[in-house]
Short mmCIF file of C-alpha atoms and ligand atoms in Angstrom, two decimals:
data_model
loop_
_atom_site.label_atom_id
_atom_site.label_comp_id
_atom_site.label_asym_id
_atom_site.label_seq_id
_atom_site.Cartn_x
_atom_site.Cartn_y
_atom_site.Cartn_z
CA MET A 1 16.23 18.81 -15.78
CA THR A 2 18.23 17.58 -13.47
CA ASP A 3 22.12 17.00 -14.70
CA LEU A 4 23.18 13.46 -14.83
CA SER A 5 26.58 13.68 -14.22
CA THR A 6 26.27 15.62 -10.24
CA VAL A 7 23.65 12.88 -9.37
CA PRO A 8 25.95 10.09 -7.04
CA THR A 9 26.03 7.38 -9.24
CA ALA A 10 23.05 7.56 -11.06
CA ALA A 11 21.03 5.03 -11.52
CA PRO A 12 21.46 3.01 -15.44
CA SER A 13 19.57 3.28 -18.66
CA LEU A 14 16.74 0.81 -19.34
CA ASP A 15 19.22 -0.89 -21.82
CA ASP A 16 21.97 -1.03 -19.08
CA LEU A 17 19.25 -2.07 -16.21
CA ALA A 18 18.47 -4.95 -18.73
CA ALA A 19 21.93 -6.14 -19.85
CA ALA A 20 23.34 -5.98 -15.79
CA THR A 21 24.50 -9.24 -14.58
CA PRO A 22 22.95 -9.12 -10.92
CA ALA A 23 25.11 -10.49 -7.93
CA GLN A 24 25.39 -13.58 -6.47
CA PRO A 25 23.49 -15.45 -4.84
CA ASN A 26 20.36 -16.65 -7.06
CA ALA A 27 22.04 -14.09 -10.18
CA ASP A 28 19.56 -16.33 -12.36
CA ALA A 29 16.60 -15.66 -10.08
CA LYS A 30 16.99 -11.88 -10.03
CA ARG A 31 17.82 -11.51 -13.93
CA ARG A 32 14.22 -12.72 -14.50
CA VAL A 33 12.78 -10.55 -11.71
CA ALA A 34 14.96 -7.15 -13.07
CA GLY A 35 13.50 -8.90 -16.55
CA GLY A 36 10.16 -8.91 -14.80
CA VAL A 37 10.41 -5.19 -13.95
CA VAL A 38 11.75 -4.00 -16.91
CA ALA A 39 9.13 -5.12 -19.54
CA ALA A 40 6.68 -3.13 -17.11
CA SER A 41 8.56 0.06 -17.02
CA ALA A 42 6.30 1.99 -18.97
CA GLU A 43 3.49 1.21 -16.38
CA ILE A 44 5.36 1.91 -13.55
CA LEU A 45 7.08 5.26 -14.57
CA ASP A 46 3.26 6.16 -15.65
CA LEU A 47 1.96 5.39 -12.28
CA SER A 48 5.08 7.26 -10.88
CA HIS A 49 4.29 10.22 -12.78
CA ARG A 50 0.20 10.31 -12.64
CA ILE A 51 1.20 10.32 -8.81
CA HIS A 52 3.39 13.34 -9.23
CA ALA A 53 1.39 15.25 -11.01
CA ASP A 54 -1.65 15.02 -8.63
CA PRO A 55 -0.40 14.80 -5.07
CA GLU A 56 -2.67 14.19 -2.17
CA PRO A 57 -1.54 15.05 1.24
CA ALA A 58 -1.65 12.65 4.41
CA PHE A 59 -4.83 10.22 5.15
CA GLU A 60 -5.93 11.71 1.53
CA GLU A 61 -4.43 9.88 -1.36
CA GLN A 62 -7.36 8.17 -2.00
CA ARG A 63 -6.36 8.81 -6.37
CA ALA A 64 -2.69 7.04 -5.59
CA SER A 65 -4.30 4.07 -3.72
CA ALA A 66 -6.08 3.34 -5.97
CA ALA A 67 -3.54 3.79 -8.98
CA VAL A 68 -1.43 1.08 -6.99
CA ALA A 69 -4.59 -1.08 -6.24
CA ASP A 70 -5.71 -1.33 -10.01
CA THR A 71 -2.06 -1.86 -10.78
CA LEU A 72 -1.63 -4.51 -8.67
CA ARG A 73 -4.08 -6.40 -9.06
CA LEU A 74 -3.54 -5.83 -13.85
CA HIS A 75 -0.30 -7.93 -12.22
CA GLY A 76 -2.26 -11.34 -10.12
CA PHE A 77 -2.62 -9.55 -6.54
CA ASP A 78 -4.84 -10.57 -4.19
CA VAL A 79 -5.57 -7.23 -3.79
CA GLN A 80 -7.42 -5.44 -0.30
CA HIS A 81 -8.07 -1.83 -0.88
CA PRO A 82 -9.45 -0.16 1.34
CA VAL A 83 -7.35 -2.05 4.90
CA GLY A 84 -8.01 -2.08 8.25
CA SER A 85 -9.15 1.53 9.76
CA LEU A 86 -7.34 3.64 7.12
CA ALA A 87 -9.51 4.39 3.81
CA THR A 88 -5.62 4.80 1.85
CA ALA A 89 -4.29 1.52 3.07
CA VAL A 90 -3.25 -0.72 0.33
CA ARG A 91 -2.57 -5.07 0.83
CA ALA A 92 -1.52 -6.87 -2.09
CA THR A 93 -0.72 -10.54 -1.73
CA ARG A 94 0.70 -13.31 -4.13
CA ARG A 95 1.18 -16.79 -2.89
CA GLY A 96 3.96 -18.57 -3.53
CA GLY A 97 4.07 -21.38 -5.78
CA ARG A 98 5.80 -24.06 -3.68
CA GLY A 99 3.35 -23.63 -0.58
CA GLY A 100 3.96 -23.07 2.79
CA ASP A 101 3.59 -20.06 4.65
CA ALA A 102 6.82 -18.88 5.54
CA PRO A 103 8.32 -16.30 4.55
CA ARG A 104 6.33 -13.30 4.24
CA ILE A 105 8.32 -10.50 2.86
CA GLY A 106 6.91 -7.51 2.90
CA ILE A 107 7.30 -4.40 -0.36
CA LEU A 108 6.19 -0.88 1.56
CA ALA A 109 5.10 1.95 -0.83
CA GLU A 110 4.24 5.39 0.54
CA TYR A 111 2.51 7.59 -1.52
CA ASP A 112 1.28 10.81 0.58
CA ALA A 113 2.75 14.52 -0.15
CA LEU A 114 3.17 17.75 1.34
CA PRO A 115 0.80 19.99 1.79
CA GLY A 116 0.98 23.61 -0.21
CA LEU A 117 4.41 21.94 -1.61
CA GLY A 118 3.17 18.41 -3.87
CA HIS A 119 5.79 15.35 -3.63
CA GLY A 120 8.31 17.35 -2.22
CA CYS A 121 10.01 14.11 -0.94
CA GLY A 122 9.33 12.05 -4.19
CA HIS A 123 7.01 9.64 -2.36
CA ASN A 124 5.64 9.51 -6.04
CA THR A 125 8.90 7.05 -6.95
CA MET A 126 8.58 5.18 -4.02
CA ALA A 127 4.91 4.30 -4.38
CA ALA A 128 6.01 3.37 -7.91
CA SER A 129 9.30 1.49 -7.40
CA GLY A 130 6.96 -0.74 -4.72
CA VAL A 131 4.28 -1.68 -7.24
CA GLY A 132 7.57 -2.29 -9.62
CA ALA A 133 9.06 -4.28 -6.86
CA ALA A 134 6.13 -6.09 -6.32
CA ILE A 135 5.37 -7.02 -10.02
CA GLY A 136 8.96 -8.37 -10.77
CA LEU A 137 8.90 -10.89 -7.93
CA ALA A 138 5.38 -11.71 -9.64
CA SER A 139 7.47 -12.89 -12.52
CA ILE A 140 9.24 -15.88 -10.17
CA ALA A 141 6.36 -16.22 -7.80
CA ASP A 142 5.59 -19.87 -8.96
CA GLU A 143 8.92 -20.68 -7.39
CA LEU A 144 8.20 -19.13 -4.28
CA PRO A 145 7.77 -20.69 -0.89
CA GLY A 146 5.23 -18.20 1.62
CA GLU A 147 3.68 -14.78 0.55
CA ILE A 148 4.62 -12.07 -0.99
CA VAL A 149 2.92 -9.33 1.36
CA PHE A 150 2.97 -5.12 -0.63
CA LEU A 151 1.55 -2.38 1.92
CA GLY A 152 0.71 0.52 0.81
CA THR A 153 1.44 2.82 3.65
CA PRO A 154 -0.28 6.23 3.65
CA ALA A 155 -0.01 9.93 6.37
CA GLU A 156 4.14 9.13 6.25
CA GLU A 157 4.40 13.09 6.75
CA ARG A 158 2.15 13.37 9.17
CA GLY A 159 0.43 10.96 12.15
CA SER A 160 2.54 7.65 10.91
CA GLY A 161 0.14 6.11 9.19
CA LYS A 162 2.57 3.04 9.26
CA GLN A 163 2.03 2.53 13.22
CA ILE A 164 -1.83 2.71 12.38
CA MET A 165 -1.73 -0.30 9.75
CA ILE A 166 0.82 -1.85 12.61
CA ASP A 167 -2.16 -1.52 15.43
CA ASP A 168 -4.21 -3.01 12.07
CA GLY A 169 -1.97 -6.35 12.74
CA LEU A 170 -1.40 -6.03 8.88
CA PHE A 171 2.59 -6.43 9.84
CA GLU A 172 1.61 -9.90 11.33
CA ARG A 173 3.94 -12.43 11.01
CA VAL A 174 5.42 -10.54 7.78
CA ASP A 175 9.62 -11.68 8.13
CA ALA A 176 11.00 -8.33 6.77
CA ALA A 177 10.15 -4.93 5.81
CA LEU A 178 12.00 -3.54 2.46
CA LEU A 179 11.12 0.28 1.26
CA TYR A 180 13.46 2.40 -1.12
CA HIS A 181 13.60 6.50 -0.07
CA PRO A 182 14.28 8.51 -2.99
CA CYS A 183 17.36 11.15 -2.18
CA ASP A 184 20.54 12.70 -2.98
CA ARG A 185 23.05 10.36 -1.95
CA ASN A 186 23.09 6.28 -2.25
CA HIS A 187 23.36 5.45 1.22
CA VAL A 188 21.77 2.24 2.98
CA GLN A 189 21.90 3.13 7.13
CA SER A 190 20.58 6.02 8.28
CA PHE A 191 18.84 7.12 12.01
CA PRO A 192 15.50 8.98 12.17
CA LEU A 193 15.01 10.98 15.37
CA ALA A 194 11.74 9.25 16.91
CA SER A 195 9.40 12.42 16.55
CA GLU A 196 5.82 13.10 17.89
CA ASP A 197 3.86 16.03 17.25
CA VAL A 198 2.08 17.40 20.63
CA GLU A 199 -0.43 19.69 21.28
CA VAL A 200 -0.28 21.78 24.55
CA VAL A 201 -3.53 23.74 25.51
CA PHE A 202 -3.98 25.52 29.21
CA HIS A 203 -7.05 26.64 30.55
CA GLY A 204 -7.66 29.44 32.19
CA LEU A 205 -10.61 32.24 33.34
CA GLN A 206 -11.01 35.32 31.39
CA ALA A 207 -11.32 38.15 32.68
CA HIS A 208 -11.63 42.15 32.17
CA ALA A 209 -7.44 42.98 31.77
CA SER A 210 -7.33 46.97 33.39
CA SER A 211 -10.33 46.77 35.28
CA ASP A 212 -10.38 43.36 37.70
CA PRO A 213 -7.43 41.29 35.89
CA TRP A 214 -6.90 39.48 39.41
CA ARG A 215 -10.31 37.95 39.04
CA GLY A 216 -8.46 36.48 35.99
CA THR A 217 -6.29 33.24 35.38
CA ASN A 218 -4.01 34.02 32.62
CA ALA A 219 -3.49 31.00 30.30
CA LEU A 220 -1.05 32.76 27.70
CA ASP A 221 1.33 33.57 30.95
CA ALA A 222 1.01 29.72 31.21
CA MET A 223 1.96 29.28 27.55
CA VAL A 224 4.82 31.97 28.23
CA LEU A 225 6.07 29.72 30.97
CA LEU A 226 6.47 26.84 28.87
CA PHE A 227 8.10 28.11 26.32
CA SER A 228 10.82 29.81 28.56
CA SER A 229 10.83 26.60 30.20
CA VAL A 230 11.65 24.41 27.18
CA GLY A 231 14.66 27.40 26.22
CA LEU A 232 16.40 26.83 29.41
CA TRP A 233 15.93 22.80 29.13
CA ARG A 234 17.13 23.33 26.01
CA GLN A 235 20.88 23.72 27.80
CA GLN A 236 20.93 20.77 28.98
CA LEU A 237 19.60 18.45 26.00
CA ARG A 238 22.26 16.16 24.54
CA PRO A 239 22.85 17.01 20.86
CA ASP A 240 20.97 14.48 19.00
CA ALA A 241 17.53 15.78 20.80
CA ARG A 242 15.52 18.50 19.69
CA VAL A 243 12.19 20.48 20.80
CA HIS A 244 10.38 23.03 18.64
CA GLY A 245 7.41 24.55 18.63
CA ILE A 246 4.77 27.11 17.73
CA ILE A 247 1.74 29.76 19.19
CA GLN A 248 -1.13 28.98 17.60
CA GLU A 249 -3.98 30.82 19.80
CA GLY A 250 -2.58 33.25 22.28
CA GLY A 251 -5.41 35.00 23.48
CA THR A 252 -8.46 37.36 22.11
CA ALA A 253 -8.09 40.82 22.09
CA ALA A 254 -4.83 42.50 24.24
CA ASN A 255 -7.93 43.63 26.73
CA ILE A 256 -9.02 40.52 28.13
CA ILE A 257 -7.07 38.07 29.57
CA PRO A 258 -6.80 34.70 27.97
CA ASP A 259 -8.89 32.17 28.57
CA ARG A 260 -7.39 29.42 26.26
CA THR A 261 -4.16 29.20 24.75
CA LYS A 262 -2.74 26.32 21.94
CA ALA A 263 0.75 25.23 20.72
CA TRP A 264 2.15 23.04 18.56
CA PHE A 265 5.29 21.25 19.76
CA MET A 266 7.76 18.58 18.09
CA LEU A 267 10.27 17.05 20.40
CA ARG A 268 12.44 14.33 18.82
CA SER A 269 15.46 12.53 19.63
CA ALA A 270 17.85 9.75 18.19
CA ASP A 271 17.65 7.95 21.46
CA GLN A 272 14.13 5.45 21.71
CA ALA A 273 14.57 5.67 25.51
CA TYR A 274 15.37 8.83 25.66
CA TYR A 275 13.14 9.83 23.83
CA ALA A 276 10.76 8.52 26.17
CA GLU A 277 12.51 10.14 29.39
CA MET A 278 11.92 13.59 26.97
CA ALA A 279 8.30 12.95 26.80
CA ALA A 280 8.15 12.98 30.81
CA ARG A 281 9.98 15.89 31.60
CA PHE A 282 7.69 18.09 28.82
CA ARG A 283 4.72 16.63 30.64
CA ALA A 284 5.76 18.20 33.71
CA LEU A 285 7.31 21.05 32.26
CA VAL A 286 3.52 22.33 31.15
CA ASP A 287 2.40 20.79 34.83
CA ALA A 288 4.63 22.99 36.15
CA ALA A 289 3.69 26.20 34.15
CA ALA A 290 -0.47 25.67 34.67
CA ILE A 291 0.31 25.40 38.57
CA ALA A 292 2.63 28.55 38.55
CA THR A 293 -0.23 30.69 36.81
CA GLY A 294 -3.49 28.94 38.33
CA THR A 295 -4.94 27.40 34.95
CA THR A 296 -4.65 23.66 33.83
CA GLY A 297 -2.83 22.11 30.77
CA GLU A 298 -3.80 19.83 28.23
CA VAL A 299 -1.03 17.45 26.78
CA THR A 300 -1.96 14.91 23.60
CA PHE A 301 0.45 13.31 22.20
CA SER A 302 0.55 11.96 18.75
CA GLY A 303 1.91 8.16 18.79
CA GLY A 304 4.52 9.33 16.38
CA ALA A 305 7.73 7.80 14.54
CA LYS A 306 10.24 5.22 16.54
CA THR A 307 13.90 5.33 16.33
CA MET A 308 14.92 2.81 13.42
CA LYS A 309 16.66 -0.26 14.16
CA PRO A 310 19.47 -1.18 11.90
CA ASN A 311 19.63 -5.04 10.79
CA ALA A 312 23.47 -5.51 9.04
CA THR A 313 21.79 -8.40 7.15
CA LEU A 314 19.63 -7.05 5.58
CA GLU A 315 21.96 -3.83 4.83
CA ARG A 316 24.75 -6.25 3.65
CA ARG A 317 22.05 -7.82 1.19
CA TRP A 318 20.69 -4.16 -0.60
CA ILE A 319 24.99 -2.90 -1.12
CA GLU A 320 25.86 -6.25 -2.19
CA ASN A 321 22.94 -6.18 -4.37
CA ALA A 322 23.00 -1.96 -5.50
CA ALA A 323 26.87 -2.50 -6.21
CA ALA A 324 26.03 -4.61 -9.28
CA TYR A 325 24.63 -2.02 -10.64
CA GLY A 326 27.13 0.73 -10.39
CA VAL A 327 25.49 2.75 -6.97
CA VAL A 328 28.04 2.97 -4.54
CA ASP A 329 26.75 3.21 -0.86
CA GLN A 330 28.06 6.81 0.66
CA GLY A 331 27.70 5.72 4.19
CA PRO A 332 25.69 6.23 6.68
CA ASP A 333 23.56 9.74 6.35
CA PRO A 334 24.61 12.47 8.82
CA ASN A 335 21.35 14.59 8.63
CA SER A 336 18.11 12.27 9.50
CA GLY A 337 14.82 13.92 9.85
CA SER A 338 12.14 10.92 11.17
CA THR A 339 10.01 8.42 9.18
CA ASP A 340 7.40 5.93 10.15
CA MET A 341 9.32 3.05 9.15
CA GLY A 342 11.72 3.53 12.25
CA ASN A 343 7.71 2.35 13.64
CA VAL A 344 8.21 -1.08 11.74
CA SER A 345 11.54 -1.68 12.81
CA TRP A 346 10.46 -2.35 15.73
CA VAL A 347 8.03 -5.19 14.93
CA CYS A 348 9.73 -7.23 12.22
CA PRO A 349 13.30 -6.47 10.37
CA THR A 350 13.33 -3.59 8.17
CA ILE A 351 15.66 -1.52 5.65
CA HIS A 352 14.90 2.41 4.30
CA PRO A 353 17.63 2.78 2.00
CA ASP A 354 18.27 5.58 0.22
CA LEU A 355 18.74 6.20 -3.62
CA ALA A 356 19.85 9.40 -5.45
CA ILE A 357 17.45 10.96 -7.53
CA ALA A 358 18.90 14.77 -7.31
CA PRO A 359 22.09 16.01 -7.37
CA GLU A 360 23.91 16.40 -3.36
CA GLY A 361 23.14 18.95 -1.26
CA THR A 362 19.52 19.45 -3.17
CA PRO A 363 17.26 19.87 0.34
CA GLY A 364 14.39 17.82 1.04
CA HIS A 365 10.90 18.72 0.98
CA SER A 366 11.58 21.95 -1.66
CA ILE A 367 10.07 22.73 -4.61
CA LEU A 368 13.78 21.47 -6.22
CA PHE A 369 13.61 18.60 -4.79
CA ARG A 370 9.73 18.09 -6.13
CA ASP A 371 11.20 18.71 -9.15
CA ALA A 372 13.51 16.56 -9.43
CA ALA A 373 11.13 13.69 -8.53
CA ALA A 374 9.99 13.36 -11.70
CA THR A 375 12.74 13.76 -14.03
CA PRO A 376 14.29 10.68 -16.22
CA VAL A 377 16.69 10.54 -13.86
CA ALA A 378 13.88 10.30 -11.26
CA ASP A 379 12.61 7.42 -13.15
CA ARG A 380 16.27 5.11 -13.50
CA THR A 381 16.11 5.52 -9.78
CA THR A 382 13.02 4.29 -9.74
CA LEU A 383 12.98 1.43 -12.29
CA LEU A 384 16.66 0.28 -10.72
CA ALA A 385 14.92 0.96 -6.73
CA ALA A 386 12.13 -1.72 -8.21
CA ILE A 387 14.90 -3.84 -8.96
CA LEU A 388 17.06 -3.74 -5.72
CA VAL A 389 14.00 -4.45 -3.60
CA ALA A 390 12.48 -7.54 -5.71
CA GLU A 391 16.60 -8.49 -6.01
CA THR A 392 16.69 -8.44 -1.88
CA ALA A 393 13.34 -9.68 -1.68
CA THR A 394 14.86 -12.84 -3.70
CA ASP A 395 17.73 -13.33 -1.92
CA LEU A 396 15.21 -13.89 1.03
CA PHE A 397 12.75 -16.07 -0.30
CA ALA A 398 15.58 -18.38 -1.50
CA ASP A 399 17.54 -18.56 2.07
CA PRO A 400 15.40 -19.28 5.07
CA GLU A 401 19.25 -18.93 7.05
CA LEU A 402 19.30 -15.00 5.45
CA VAL A 403 15.78 -14.40 7.09
CA ALA A 404 16.48 -16.16 10.27
CA ALA A 405 19.99 -13.82 10.12
CA ALA A 406 17.71 -10.80 10.04
CA TRP A 407 15.53 -12.05 12.70
CA ARG A 408 18.83 -12.46 15.44
CA ASP A 409 19.76 -9.14 13.57
CA PHE A 410 16.49 -7.46 15.06
CA ARG A 411 16.68 -8.90 18.53
CA ALA A 412 20.09 -8.03 19.29
CA ALA A 413 19.41 -3.93 17.93
CA GLY A 414 17.33 -4.31 21.85
ZN1 LIG B 1 9.48 10.75 2.53
#
């Protein structure tokens, strides 16, 4: 079991959550929202544990998405599952009793696991906290304007499910997107890298490697040249950029000139504009390798994760709401991976705050982190995250000027 004392500002116990005084403004509404989460805590944690025990990889989250959809249906949400073009996407809405179309506040939840590892990214806690936040908000739905929009978003670990949901129109007229992520630290700001999977295939011509090699064109030579070019290119790349890859097909026999080779690369950068330059250069390196070897090269970009546009207005609300529960923000995360929440941040005001479920230094995407995601510490964090997401949404529902300020930040961020 995780040692509580080593987890940065571990979340309060259930009793302490119930007794805490939420931050102003809207403290009274927030107390009722937190009460809604506390009242449903057994159901919320059961959902987290069930998803943890039954991991499903990207695009295959049938049981997790069904459990999420069923729980929200029980709590009075209008549920679409599946929705859009993804079989495991969920959209659950509840209109506020005060009517009107605005604002629409989005509460997001991921539930995919890592192949061969399980919930090594702790998405079970995100799924449960997102559902918990929606349940908490539902307890004051009668007094809200606009609409609560819960979005269950598949495939964060591979394939950028959120981009597909954006393309499906599921983020239209959403004024804010809120999503907590489990971590070994507490911080609201992170700087995820733009990231994309790139498949490269070279096509050549087979020939006997000894009797008449001059009749062939060597697809492996093209691949070797591409890796050499990438290696040299790295010297000129900015420090925040990454290119890394593996050869998946390198030919079939040493005495056959390879007519087909295949590689899987990833490109990443902390700067969206620089990323576009990198993608163009990578394509040129493939073309150059093909020209040099008389082969043809194909490049397929997966359509990947984007960088994250920060939103100071939402971040401030989160930090103040969290401080009321004793959570101290530890400052921006210096080590970022990539997330398709970045894509959402280019569509509407977005935050992706992290809360600790494990001792500091626990590596993500590991057995240690997977096991931490089902401990009593993770449970406390899951409930706290549900409350903080719901309280931040409460602030947005209560104050049109706050929503306008979040949109101003969004536009100012480029
Ligand atoms: Zn994750």
